[in-house]
Amino acid sequence: GKQIHENAKAKGFWDEPRNTGEVFMLIVSELGEALEAHRIGKRVGESIDFGVWGIMVDGHFKQSFEREVKDTFEDEIADVVIRILDWCAYRNIEVSASDRLSDFQVSDYDRVGDVLMDVNQCLCVACTNQRSIDFVDSERNREAVEECVNDALIICCNLADAQSFDLMRHIELKMKYNATRERL
């Protein structure tokens, strides 16, 4: 999370303070993009050999990423997680989603729209509690924020497992791609 946040700061995303609602709405917009990519079947092709992507020179990598990965379902879910982790690092929220990844049934994740709404619901509760903290710091609200963002991350990880893609690899690829982009 800290590396993601440092990259976002270097690209200018945190030059000015950002309000909680704005940050969470940007995450929600990524959820909408993920649903649209899923709805139209825009997925990363099975023939892509991710093993060679790590050694590509930046120019070739960028072109390949834009052609094969950008704006796919996998890419948009990676964007959701990146934005959540960025915000968590900004707010010093502890991320511990990996502790509870095994408690899910793949069949629970067949209805992608429902799953993305579950992520949205977690984010809405987290946002409401964070906005309360912004006015009156409360340990109870802080715990609720932490639990909700971790639940959102768990759902994203479980969704990736159910949809048979390596979420961490897609986050790495997106971070590498983002490094090639201009500052805001």
Short mmCIF file of N, CA and C in Angstrom, two decimals:
data_model
loop_
_atom_site.label_atom_id
_atom_site.label_comp_id
_atom_site.label_asym_id
_atom_site.label_seq_id
_atom_site.Cartn_x
_atom_site.Cartn_y
_atom_site.Cartn_z
N GLY A 1 0.79 -1.19 0.00
CA GLY A 1 0.00 0.00 0.00
C GLY A 1 0.84 1.27 0.00
N LYS A 2 1.93 1.25 0.77
CA LYS A 2 2.75 2.46 0.86
C LYS A 2 3.41 2.78 -0.48
N GLN A 3 3.87 1.75 -1.20
CA GLN A 3 4.48 1.99 -2.51
C GLN A 3 3.45 2.55 -3.49
N ILE A 4 2.26 2.01 -3.45
CA ILE A 4 1.18 2.51 -4.30
C ILE A 4 0.92 3.98 -3.99
N HIS A 5 0.86 4.32 -2.70
CA HIS A 5 0.60 5.70 -2.30
C HIS A 5 1.75 6.62 -2.72
N GLU A 6 2.97 6.17 -2.56
CA GLU A 6 4.12 6.99 -2.97
C GLU A 6 4.08 7.25 -4.48
N ASN A 7 3.72 6.23 -5.25
CA ASN A 7 3.60 6.41 -6.71
C ASN A 7 2.49 7.41 -7.04
N ALA A 8 1.37 7.31 -6.36
CA ALA A 8 0.25 8.22 -6.61
C ALA A 8 0.66 9.66 -6.27
N LYS A 9 1.38 9.83 -5.17
CA LYS A 9 1.86 11.17 -4.81
C LYS A 9 2.82 11.70 -5.87
N ALA A 10 3.72 10.84 -6.34
CA ALA A 10 4.69 11.27 -7.35
C ALA A 10 4.01 11.68 -8.65
N LYS A 11 2.86 11.10 -8.95
CA LYS A 11 2.12 11.44 -10.17
C LYS A 11 1.18 12.63 -9.97
N GLY A 12 1.15 13.16 -8.74
CA GLY A 12 0.37 14.37 -8.50
C GLY A 12 -1.03 14.16 -7.95
N PHE A 13 -1.39 12.92 -7.63
CA PHE A 13 -2.76 12.67 -7.18
C PHE A 13 -3.04 13.21 -5.78
N TRP A 14 -2.00 13.50 -5.02
CA TRP A 14 -2.20 14.01 -3.67
C TRP A 14 -1.55 15.38 -3.49
N ASP A 15 -1.35 16.14 -4.57
CA ASP A 15 -0.77 17.48 -4.45
C ASP A 15 -1.66 18.38 -3.58
N GLU A 16 -2.94 18.20 -3.70
CA GLU A 16 -3.92 18.93 -2.90
C GLU A 16 -4.66 17.92 -2.03
N PRO A 17 -5.07 18.34 -0.83
CA PRO A 17 -5.86 17.41 0.00
C PRO A 17 -7.13 16.99 -0.76
N ARG A 18 -7.51 15.74 -0.56
CA ARG A 18 -8.70 15.22 -1.24
C ARG A 18 -9.72 14.82 -0.17
N ASN A 19 -10.97 15.13 -0.45
CA ASN A 19 -11.98 14.76 0.53
C ASN A 19 -12.36 13.29 0.38
N THR A 20 -12.83 12.74 1.48
CA THR A 20 -13.14 11.31 1.56
C THR A 20 -14.16 10.90 0.50
N GLY A 21 -15.21 11.67 0.34
CA GLY A 21 -16.24 11.31 -0.63
C GLY A 21 -15.71 11.23 -2.05
N GLU A 22 -14.85 12.18 -2.42
CA GLU A 22 -14.26 12.18 -3.76
C GLU A 22 -13.44 10.92 -4.00
N VAL A 23 -12.61 10.58 -3.04
CA VAL A 23 -11.76 9.40 -3.19
C VAL A 23 -12.61 8.14 -3.33
N PHE A 24 -13.62 8.02 -2.50
CA PHE A 24 -14.46 6.83 -2.56
C PHE A 24 -15.30 6.78 -3.83
N MET A 25 -15.76 7.93 -4.32
CA MET A 25 -16.50 7.94 -5.58
C MET A 25 -15.60 7.52 -6.74
N LEU A 26 -14.32 7.88 -6.70
CA LEU A 26 -13.40 7.42 -7.74
C LEU A 26 -13.24 5.90 -7.70
N ILE A 27 -13.25 5.34 -6.50
CA ILE A 27 -13.19 3.88 -6.39
C ILE A 27 -14.47 3.27 -6.95
N VAL A 28 -15.60 3.87 -6.61
CA VAL A 28 -16.88 3.37 -7.12
C VAL A 28 -16.92 3.44 -8.65
N SER A 29 -16.33 4.49 -9.23
CA SER A 29 -16.31 4.58 -10.70
C SER A 29 -15.50 3.43 -11.30
N GLU A 30 -14.46 2.99 -10.61
CA GLU A 30 -13.69 1.83 -11.08
C GLU A 30 -14.54 0.56 -11.01
N LEU A 31 -15.39 0.46 -9.99
CA LEU A 31 -16.30 -0.69 -9.90
C LEU A 31 -17.25 -0.71 -11.10
N GLY A 32 -17.75 0.47 -11.49
CA GLY A 32 -18.62 0.56 -12.65
C GLY A 32 -17.90 0.17 -13.93
N GLU A 33 -16.64 0.59 -14.06
CA GLU A 33 -15.84 0.21 -15.23
C GLU A 33 -15.59 -1.30 -15.24
N ALA A 34 -15.38 -1.89 -14.07
CA ALA A 34 -15.18 -3.34 -13.99
C ALA A 34 -16.45 -4.08 -14.44
N LEU A 35 -17.59 -3.60 -13.98
CA LEU A 35 -18.85 -4.24 -14.38
C LEU A 35 -19.06 -4.13 -15.89
N GLU A 36 -18.78 -2.96 -16.45
CA GLU A 36 -18.96 -2.79 -17.90
C GLU A 36 -18.01 -3.70 -18.68
N ALA A 37 -16.77 -3.81 -18.25
CA ALA A 37 -15.82 -4.70 -18.91
C ALA A 37 -16.30 -6.15 -18.82
N HIS A 38 -16.82 -6.53 -17.66
CA HIS A 38 -17.36 -7.89 -17.50
C HIS A 38 -18.58 -8.10 -18.40
N ARG A 39 -19.45 -7.12 -18.41
CA ARG A 39 -20.69 -7.22 -19.18
C ARG A 39 -20.43 -7.42 -20.66
N ILE A 40 -19.41 -6.71 -21.20
CA ILE A 40 -19.12 -6.83 -22.63
C ILE A 40 -18.07 -7.90 -22.93
N GLY A 41 -17.60 -8.58 -21.88
CA GLY A 41 -16.65 -9.68 -22.06
C GLY A 41 -15.23 -9.24 -22.37
N LYS A 42 -14.86 -8.06 -21.92
CA LYS A 42 -13.50 -7.56 -22.17
C LYS A 42 -12.57 -8.12 -21.10
N ARG A 43 -11.90 -9.20 -21.45
CA ARG A 43 -11.01 -9.91 -20.53
C ARG A 43 -9.63 -10.03 -21.15
N VAL A 44 -8.64 -10.28 -20.31
CA VAL A 44 -7.29 -10.53 -20.78
C VAL A 44 -7.29 -11.90 -21.46
N GLY A 45 -6.68 -11.97 -22.64
CA GLY A 45 -6.64 -13.23 -23.37
C GLY A 45 -5.82 -14.30 -22.65
N GLU A 46 -6.25 -15.53 -22.79
CA GLU A 46 -5.55 -16.63 -22.13
C GLU A 46 -4.18 -16.91 -22.73
N SER A 47 -3.92 -16.41 -23.93
CA SER A 47 -2.66 -16.70 -24.60
C SER A 47 -1.52 -15.79 -24.15
N ILE A 48 -1.81 -14.78 -23.34
CA ILE A 48 -0.76 -13.85 -22.92
C ILE A 48 0.19 -14.55 -21.95
N ASP A 49 1.47 -14.44 -22.24
CA ASP A 49 2.51 -15.00 -21.37
C ASP A 49 3.02 -13.87 -20.48
N PHE A 50 2.51 -13.80 -19.26
CA PHE A 50 2.90 -12.73 -18.35
C PHE A 50 4.35 -12.86 -17.92
N GLY A 51 4.95 -14.01 -18.07
CA GLY A 51 6.33 -14.20 -17.68
C GLY A 51 7.28 -13.29 -18.44
N VAL A 52 6.99 -13.00 -19.70
CA VAL A 52 7.88 -12.14 -20.49
C VAL A 52 7.61 -10.66 -20.27
N TRP A 53 6.48 -10.31 -19.69
CA TRP A 53 6.13 -8.90 -19.53
C TRP A 53 7.08 -8.18 -18.60
N GLY A 54 7.63 -8.86 -17.63
CA GLY A 54 8.50 -8.22 -16.67
C GLY A 54 9.81 -7.74 -17.26
N ILE A 55 10.22 -8.29 -18.39
CA ILE A 55 11.51 -7.91 -18.98
C ILE A 55 11.36 -7.00 -20.19
N MET A 56 10.14 -6.66 -20.56
CA MET A 56 9.93 -5.78 -21.71
C MET A 56 10.47 -4.39 -21.42
N VAL A 57 10.98 -3.75 -22.44
CA VAL A 57 11.37 -2.36 -22.28
C VAL A 57 10.10 -1.53 -22.19
N ASP A 58 10.17 -0.39 -21.53
CA ASP A 58 8.97 0.37 -21.21
C ASP A 58 8.10 0.71 -22.42
N GLY A 59 8.68 1.15 -23.51
CA GLY A 59 7.89 1.51 -24.69
C GLY A 59 7.08 0.34 -25.21
N HIS A 60 7.72 -0.81 -25.33
CA HIS A 60 7.03 -2.01 -25.81
C HIS A 60 6.02 -2.48 -24.78
N PHE A 61 6.39 -2.42 -23.52
CA PHE A 61 5.47 -2.82 -22.45
C PHE A 61 4.20 -1.97 -22.50
N LYS A 62 4.38 -0.66 -22.60
CA LYS A 62 3.22 0.24 -22.59
C LYS A 62 2.28 -0.07 -23.74
N GLN A 63 2.84 -0.24 -24.92
CA GLN A 63 2.00 -0.55 -26.09
C GLN A 63 1.29 -1.89 -25.91
N SER A 64 2.02 -2.89 -25.43
CA SER A 64 1.43 -4.21 -25.21
C SER A 64 0.34 -4.16 -24.15
N PHE A 65 0.62 -3.45 -23.07
CA PHE A 65 -0.37 -3.33 -21.99
C PHE A 65 -1.64 -2.66 -22.51
N GLU A 66 -1.48 -1.57 -23.24
CA GLU A 66 -2.64 -0.86 -23.76
C GLU A 66 -3.45 -1.72 -24.72
N ARG A 67 -2.79 -2.55 -25.49
CA ARG A 67 -3.46 -3.40 -26.46
C ARG A 67 -4.12 -4.62 -25.81
N GLU A 68 -3.46 -5.23 -24.83
CA GLU A 68 -3.89 -6.53 -24.31
C GLU A 68 -4.57 -6.50 -22.94
N VAL A 69 -4.28 -5.50 -22.12
CA VAL A 69 -4.72 -5.54 -20.72
C VAL A 69 -5.57 -4.34 -20.32
N LYS A 70 -5.22 -3.17 -20.76
CA LYS A 70 -5.88 -1.94 -20.30
C LYS A 70 -7.40 -2.02 -20.51
N ASP A 71 -8.11 -1.60 -19.50
CA ASP A 71 -9.58 -1.51 -19.50
C ASP A 71 -10.28 -2.86 -19.52
N THR A 72 -9.55 -3.94 -19.27
CA THR A 72 -10.20 -5.24 -19.15
C THR A 72 -10.79 -5.38 -17.74
N PHE A 73 -11.59 -6.39 -17.55
CA PHE A 73 -12.17 -6.67 -16.23
C PHE A 73 -11.06 -6.80 -15.18
N GLU A 74 -10.03 -7.56 -15.51
CA GLU A 74 -8.93 -7.77 -14.57
C GLU A 74 -8.23 -6.46 -14.22
N ASP A 75 -8.01 -5.63 -15.23
CA ASP A 75 -7.37 -4.35 -15.04
C ASP A 75 -8.20 -3.43 -14.15
N GLU A 76 -9.50 -3.43 -14.35
CA GLU A 76 -10.37 -2.56 -13.56
C GLU A 76 -10.45 -3.01 -12.10
N ILE A 77 -10.46 -4.32 -11.86
CA ILE A 77 -10.44 -4.81 -10.48
C ILE A 77 -9.11 -4.43 -9.83
N ALA A 78 -8.02 -4.52 -10.58
CA ALA A 78 -6.72 -4.07 -10.06
C ALA A 78 -6.79 -2.59 -9.71
N ASP A 79 -7.44 -1.77 -10.55
CA ASP A 79 -7.59 -0.34 -10.26
C ASP A 79 -8.36 -0.11 -8.95
N VAL A 80 -9.40 -0.90 -8.73
CA VAL A 80 -10.18 -0.78 -7.49
C VAL A 80 -9.26 -1.00 -6.29
N VAL A 81 -8.50 -2.09 -6.33
CA VAL A 81 -7.64 -2.42 -5.21
C VAL A 81 -6.53 -1.38 -5.04
N ILE A 82 -5.96 -0.92 -6.13
CA ILE A 82 -4.91 0.10 -6.06
C ILE A 82 -5.45 1.37 -5.39
N ARG A 83 -6.62 1.80 -5.79
CA ARG A 83 -7.19 3.03 -5.21
C ARG A 83 -7.52 2.84 -3.72
N ILE A 84 -8.02 1.65 -3.35
CA ILE A 84 -8.30 1.38 -1.93
C ILE A 84 -6.99 1.40 -1.14
N LEU A 85 -5.98 0.72 -1.64
CA LEU A 85 -4.70 0.66 -0.93
C LEU A 85 -4.04 2.04 -0.84
N ASP A 86 -4.18 2.83 -1.88
CA ASP A 86 -3.64 4.20 -1.87
C ASP A 86 -4.29 5.00 -0.75
N TRP A 87 -5.60 4.95 -0.69
CA TRP A 87 -6.32 5.69 0.35
C TRP A 87 -5.96 5.17 1.74
N CYS A 88 -5.88 3.86 1.89
CA CYS A 88 -5.51 3.27 3.19
C CYS A 88 -4.14 3.77 3.65
N ALA A 89 -3.18 3.83 2.75
CA ALA A 89 -1.86 4.33 3.10
C ALA A 89 -1.93 5.81 3.48
N TYR A 90 -2.72 6.58 2.75
CA TYR A 90 -2.89 8.00 3.05
C TYR A 90 -3.47 8.21 4.45
N ARG A 91 -4.42 7.36 4.82
CA ARG A 91 -5.11 7.48 6.11
C ARG A 91 -4.50 6.60 7.21
N ASN A 92 -3.40 5.92 6.90
CA ASN A 92 -2.76 5.00 7.86
C ASN A 92 -3.72 3.93 8.36
N ILE A 93 -4.48 3.37 7.43
CA ILE A 93 -5.40 2.28 7.74
C ILE A 93 -4.65 0.96 7.57
N GLU A 94 -4.72 0.11 8.57
CA GLU A 94 -4.03 -1.17 8.50
C GLU A 94 -4.78 -2.11 7.56
N VAL A 95 -4.04 -2.68 6.64
CA VAL A 95 -4.62 -3.63 5.68
C VAL A 95 -4.20 -5.03 6.10
N SER A 96 -5.20 -5.88 6.32
CA SER A 96 -4.91 -7.26 6.74
C SER A 96 -5.86 -8.23 6.07
N ALA A 97 -6.20 -7.95 4.83
CA ALA A 97 -7.20 -8.75 4.11
C ALA A 97 -6.78 -10.19 3.92
N SER A 98 -5.50 -10.46 3.79
CA SER A 98 -5.06 -11.82 3.49
C SER A 98 -5.36 -12.79 4.62
N ASP A 99 -5.65 -12.30 5.82
CA ASP A 99 -5.94 -13.17 6.95
C ASP A 99 -7.21 -13.98 6.76
N ARG A 100 -8.15 -13.48 5.94
CA ARG A 100 -9.46 -14.11 5.85
C ARG A 100 -9.83 -14.53 4.43
N LEU A 101 -8.85 -14.74 3.57
CA LEU A 101 -9.15 -15.03 2.17
C LEU A 101 -9.79 -16.40 1.93
N SER A 102 -9.59 -17.34 2.82
CA SER A 102 -10.07 -18.70 2.55
C SER A 102 -11.55 -18.90 2.85
N ASP A 103 -12.21 -17.96 3.48
CA ASP A 103 -13.60 -18.14 3.89
C ASP A 103 -14.61 -17.73 2.82
N PHE A 104 -14.55 -18.38 1.67
CA PHE A 104 -15.53 -18.05 0.65
C PHE A 104 -15.80 -19.25 -0.24
N GLN A 105 -16.96 -19.25 -0.85
CA GLN A 105 -17.36 -20.27 -1.81
C GLN A 105 -17.33 -19.64 -3.19
N VAL A 106 -16.70 -20.31 -4.14
CA VAL A 106 -16.60 -19.76 -5.49
C VAL A 106 -17.99 -19.44 -6.04
N SER A 107 -18.97 -20.27 -5.75
CA SER A 107 -20.32 -20.05 -6.28
C SER A 107 -20.92 -18.73 -5.78
N ASP A 108 -20.45 -18.24 -4.64
CA ASP A 108 -20.93 -16.96 -4.13
C ASP A 108 -20.48 -15.80 -5.01
N TYR A 109 -19.52 -16.05 -5.89
CA TYR A 109 -18.94 -14.98 -6.70
C TYR A 109 -19.28 -15.11 -8.19
N ASP A 110 -20.30 -15.89 -8.49
CA ASP A 110 -20.72 -16.06 -9.88
C ASP A 110 -21.45 -14.84 -10.42
N ARG A 111 -22.13 -14.12 -9.59
CA ARG A 111 -22.90 -12.95 -10.01
C ARG A 111 -22.06 -11.71 -9.77
N VAL A 112 -21.30 -11.32 -10.77
CA VAL A 112 -20.30 -10.27 -10.63
C VAL A 112 -20.93 -8.94 -10.19
N GLY A 113 -22.08 -8.59 -10.74
CA GLY A 113 -22.73 -7.34 -10.34
C GLY A 113 -23.05 -7.32 -8.86
N ASP A 114 -23.55 -8.44 -8.34
CA ASP A 114 -23.85 -8.53 -6.90
C ASP A 114 -22.58 -8.38 -6.07
N VAL A 115 -21.51 -9.01 -6.53
CA VAL A 115 -20.24 -8.95 -5.80
C VAL A 115 -19.70 -7.52 -5.79
N LEU A 116 -19.75 -6.85 -6.93
CA LEU A 116 -19.26 -5.48 -6.99
C LEU A 116 -20.11 -4.55 -6.13
N MET A 117 -21.41 -4.83 -6.03
CA MET A 117 -22.26 -4.05 -5.13
C MET A 117 -21.88 -4.30 -3.67
N ASP A 118 -21.46 -5.53 -3.35
CA ASP A 118 -20.98 -5.81 -1.99
C ASP A 118 -19.73 -4.98 -1.67
N VAL A 119 -18.83 -4.87 -2.65
CA VAL A 119 -17.65 -4.02 -2.46
C VAL A 119 -18.11 -2.58 -2.25
N ASN A 120 -19.03 -2.12 -3.08
CA ASN A 120 -19.57 -0.77 -2.96
C ASN A 120 -20.17 -0.54 -1.58
N GLN A 121 -20.93 -1.50 -1.10
CA GLN A 121 -21.56 -1.36 0.22
C GLN A 121 -20.50 -1.21 1.31
N CYS A 122 -19.45 -2.02 1.25
CA CYS A 122 -18.36 -1.90 2.22
C CYS A 122 -17.74 -0.51 2.16
N LEU A 123 -17.54 -0.01 0.95
CA LEU A 123 -16.93 1.31 0.78
C LEU A 123 -17.85 2.42 1.28
N CYS A 124 -19.15 2.27 1.07
CA CYS A 124 -20.09 3.30 1.55
C CYS A 124 -20.06 3.39 3.08
N VAL A 125 -20.03 2.24 3.74
CA VAL A 125 -19.98 2.24 5.20
C VAL A 125 -18.65 2.82 5.67
N ALA A 126 -17.55 2.43 5.01
CA ALA A 126 -16.23 2.96 5.37
C ALA A 126 -16.20 4.48 5.19
N CYS A 127 -16.75 4.95 4.09
CA CYS A 127 -16.76 6.40 3.81
C CYS A 127 -17.56 7.15 4.86
N THR A 128 -18.72 6.64 5.20
CA THR A 128 -19.56 7.29 6.21
C THR A 128 -18.83 7.37 7.54
N ASN A 129 -18.18 6.28 7.94
CA ASN A 129 -17.45 6.28 9.20
C ASN A 129 -16.23 7.19 9.15
N GLN A 130 -15.54 7.22 8.00
CA GLN A 130 -14.37 8.10 7.89
C GLN A 130 -14.79 9.56 7.95
N ARG A 131 -15.88 9.89 7.32
CA ARG A 131 -16.35 11.27 7.35
C ARG A 131 -16.72 11.67 8.78
N SER A 132 -17.24 10.71 9.57
CA SER A 132 -17.50 10.99 10.98
C SER A 132 -16.21 11.25 11.73
N ILE A 133 -15.18 10.45 11.42
CA ILE A 133 -13.87 10.62 12.06
C ILE A 133 -13.29 11.99 11.71
N ASP A 134 -13.54 12.45 10.49
CA ASP A 134 -13.03 13.74 10.07
C ASP A 134 -13.54 14.87 10.98
N PHE A 135 -14.72 14.67 11.58
CA PHE A 135 -15.28 15.68 12.47
C PHE A 135 -14.97 15.38 13.94
N VAL A 136 -15.15 14.12 14.34
CA VAL A 136 -14.86 13.71 15.72
C VAL A 136 -14.16 12.37 15.66
N ASP A 137 -12.88 12.36 16.01
CA ASP A 137 -12.10 11.12 15.96
C ASP A 137 -12.68 10.13 16.97
N SER A 138 -13.05 8.98 16.48
CA SER A 138 -13.66 7.95 17.32
C SER A 138 -13.00 6.61 17.04
N GLU A 139 -12.57 5.93 18.08
CA GLU A 139 -11.94 4.61 17.92
C GLU A 139 -12.91 3.61 17.30
N ARG A 140 -14.18 3.70 17.69
CA ARG A 140 -15.19 2.80 17.14
C ARG A 140 -15.35 3.01 15.63
N ASN A 141 -15.40 4.26 15.21
CA ASN A 141 -15.51 4.54 13.78
C ASN A 141 -14.25 4.13 13.04
N ARG A 142 -13.09 4.34 13.66
CA ARG A 142 -11.83 3.95 13.05
C ARG A 142 -11.79 2.43 12.80
N GLU A 143 -12.24 1.66 13.78
CA GLU A 143 -12.30 0.20 13.63
C GLU A 143 -13.28 -0.19 12.52
N ALA A 144 -14.40 0.51 12.43
CA ALA A 144 -15.38 0.22 11.38
C ALA A 144 -14.79 0.50 10.00
N VAL A 145 -14.06 1.59 9.86
CA VAL A 145 -13.42 1.92 8.58
C VAL A 145 -12.45 0.80 8.20
N GLU A 146 -11.60 0.43 9.14
CA GLU A 146 -10.60 -0.60 8.88
C GLU A 146 -11.26 -1.92 8.48
N GLU A 147 -12.29 -2.31 9.19
CA GLU A 147 -12.98 -3.56 8.88
C GLU A 147 -13.63 -3.50 7.50
N CYS A 148 -14.26 -2.39 7.18
CA CYS A 148 -14.96 -2.27 5.89
C CYS A 148 -14.00 -2.26 4.71
N VAL A 149 -12.90 -1.52 4.79
CA VAL A 149 -11.98 -1.51 3.65
C VAL A 149 -11.30 -2.87 3.50
N ASN A 150 -11.02 -3.52 4.61
CA ASN A 150 -10.45 -4.86 4.52
C ASN A 150 -11.45 -5.84 3.92
N ASP A 151 -12.73 -5.72 4.29
CA ASP A 151 -13.75 -6.57 3.68
C ASP A 151 -13.84 -6.32 2.18
N ALA A 152 -13.77 -5.06 1.76
CA ALA A 152 -13.80 -4.74 0.32
C ALA A 152 -12.62 -5.40 -0.39
N LEU A 153 -11.45 -5.35 0.22
CA LEU A 153 -10.27 -5.99 -0.38
C LEU A 153 -10.42 -7.51 -0.44
N ILE A 154 -10.96 -8.09 0.62
CA ILE A 154 -11.18 -9.54 0.64
C ILE A 154 -12.12 -9.94 -0.49
N ILE A 155 -13.19 -9.19 -0.66
CA ILE A 155 -14.15 -9.51 -1.72
C ILE A 155 -13.46 -9.42 -3.09
N CYS A 156 -12.65 -8.41 -3.31
CA CYS A 156 -11.93 -8.29 -4.59
C CYS A 156 -10.99 -9.47 -4.81
N CYS A 157 -10.28 -9.87 -3.77
CA CYS A 157 -9.37 -11.02 -3.89
C CYS A 157 -10.14 -12.30 -4.18
N ASN A 158 -11.25 -12.49 -3.48
CA ASN A 158 -12.06 -13.68 -3.70
C ASN A 158 -12.67 -13.68 -5.10
N LEU A 159 -13.09 -12.51 -5.57
CA LEU A 159 -13.64 -12.40 -6.92
C LEU A 159 -12.58 -12.79 -7.95
N ALA A 160 -11.37 -12.31 -7.76
CA ALA A 160 -10.28 -12.66 -8.68
C ALA A 160 -10.05 -14.17 -8.68
N ASP A 161 -10.05 -14.78 -7.51
CA ASP A 161 -9.90 -16.23 -7.43
C ASP A 161 -11.04 -16.94 -8.17
N ALA A 162 -12.26 -16.49 -7.92
CA ALA A 162 -13.42 -17.11 -8.56
C ALA A 162 -13.41 -16.92 -10.07
N GLN A 163 -12.87 -15.80 -10.53
CA GLN A 163 -12.81 -15.50 -11.96
C GLN A 163 -11.49 -15.98 -12.59
N SER A 164 -10.69 -16.67 -11.79
CA SER A 164 -9.44 -17.32 -12.24
C SER A 164 -8.41 -16.35 -12.83
N PHE A 165 -8.14 -15.28 -12.09
CA PHE A 165 -7.02 -14.43 -12.51
C PHE A 165 -6.19 -14.03 -11.31
N ASP A 166 -4.93 -13.76 -11.59
CA ASP A 166 -3.96 -13.43 -10.56
C ASP A 166 -4.02 -11.92 -10.30
N LEU A 167 -4.75 -11.55 -9.27
CA LEU A 167 -4.95 -10.14 -8.96
C LEU A 167 -3.64 -9.44 -8.65
N MET A 168 -2.78 -10.06 -7.89
CA MET A 168 -1.50 -9.42 -7.55
C MET A 168 -0.68 -9.15 -8.81
N ARG A 169 -0.69 -10.08 -9.75
CA ARG A 169 0.05 -9.88 -11.01
C ARG A 169 -0.53 -8.69 -11.78
N HIS A 170 -1.85 -8.58 -11.79
CA HIS A 170 -2.48 -7.46 -12.49
C HIS A 170 -2.21 -6.13 -11.80
N ILE A 171 -2.12 -6.14 -10.48
CA ILE A 171 -1.75 -4.92 -9.75
C ILE A 171 -0.32 -4.54 -10.12
N GLU A 172 0.58 -5.50 -10.15
CA GLU A 172 1.97 -5.23 -10.53
C GLU A 172 2.05 -4.65 -11.94
N LEU A 173 1.32 -5.26 -12.88
CA LEU A 173 1.32 -4.76 -14.25
C LEU A 173 0.77 -3.34 -14.33
N LYS A 174 -0.31 -3.08 -13.60
CA LYS A 174 -0.91 -1.75 -13.64
C LYS A 174 0.03 -0.72 -13.03
N MET A 175 0.72 -1.10 -11.97
CA MET A 175 1.69 -0.19 -11.35
C MET A 175 2.83 0.11 -12.33
N LYS A 176 3.28 -0.90 -13.03
CA LYS A 176 4.34 -0.69 -14.02
C LYS A 176 3.84 0.22 -15.14
N TYR A 177 2.61 -0.01 -15.58
CA TYR A 177 2.03 0.84 -16.62
C TYR A 177 1.87 2.27 -16.12
N ASN A 178 1.35 2.42 -14.90
CA ASN A 178 1.16 3.77 -14.34
C ASN A 178 2.46 4.55 -14.26
N ALA A 179 3.56 3.84 -14.04
CA ALA A 179 4.87 4.50 -13.98
C ALA A 179 5.27 5.11 -15.32
N THR A 180 4.70 4.61 -16.42
CA THR A 180 5.02 5.16 -17.74
C THR A 180 4.18 6.38 -18.08
N ARG A 181 3.18 6.66 -17.28
CA ARG A 181 2.26 7.75 -17.57
C ARG A 181 2.80 9.09 -17.06
N GLU A 182 2.33 10.14 -17.71
CA GLU A 182 2.74 11.49 -17.33
C GLU A 182 2.16 11.86 -15.96
N ARG A 183 2.83 12.82 -15.33
CA ARG A 183 2.31 13.39 -14.09
C ARG A 183 1.06 14.19 -14.44
N LEU A 184 0.15 14.27 -13.48
CA LEU A 184 -1.10 15.02 -13.72
C LEU A 184 -0.84 16.42 -14.23
#
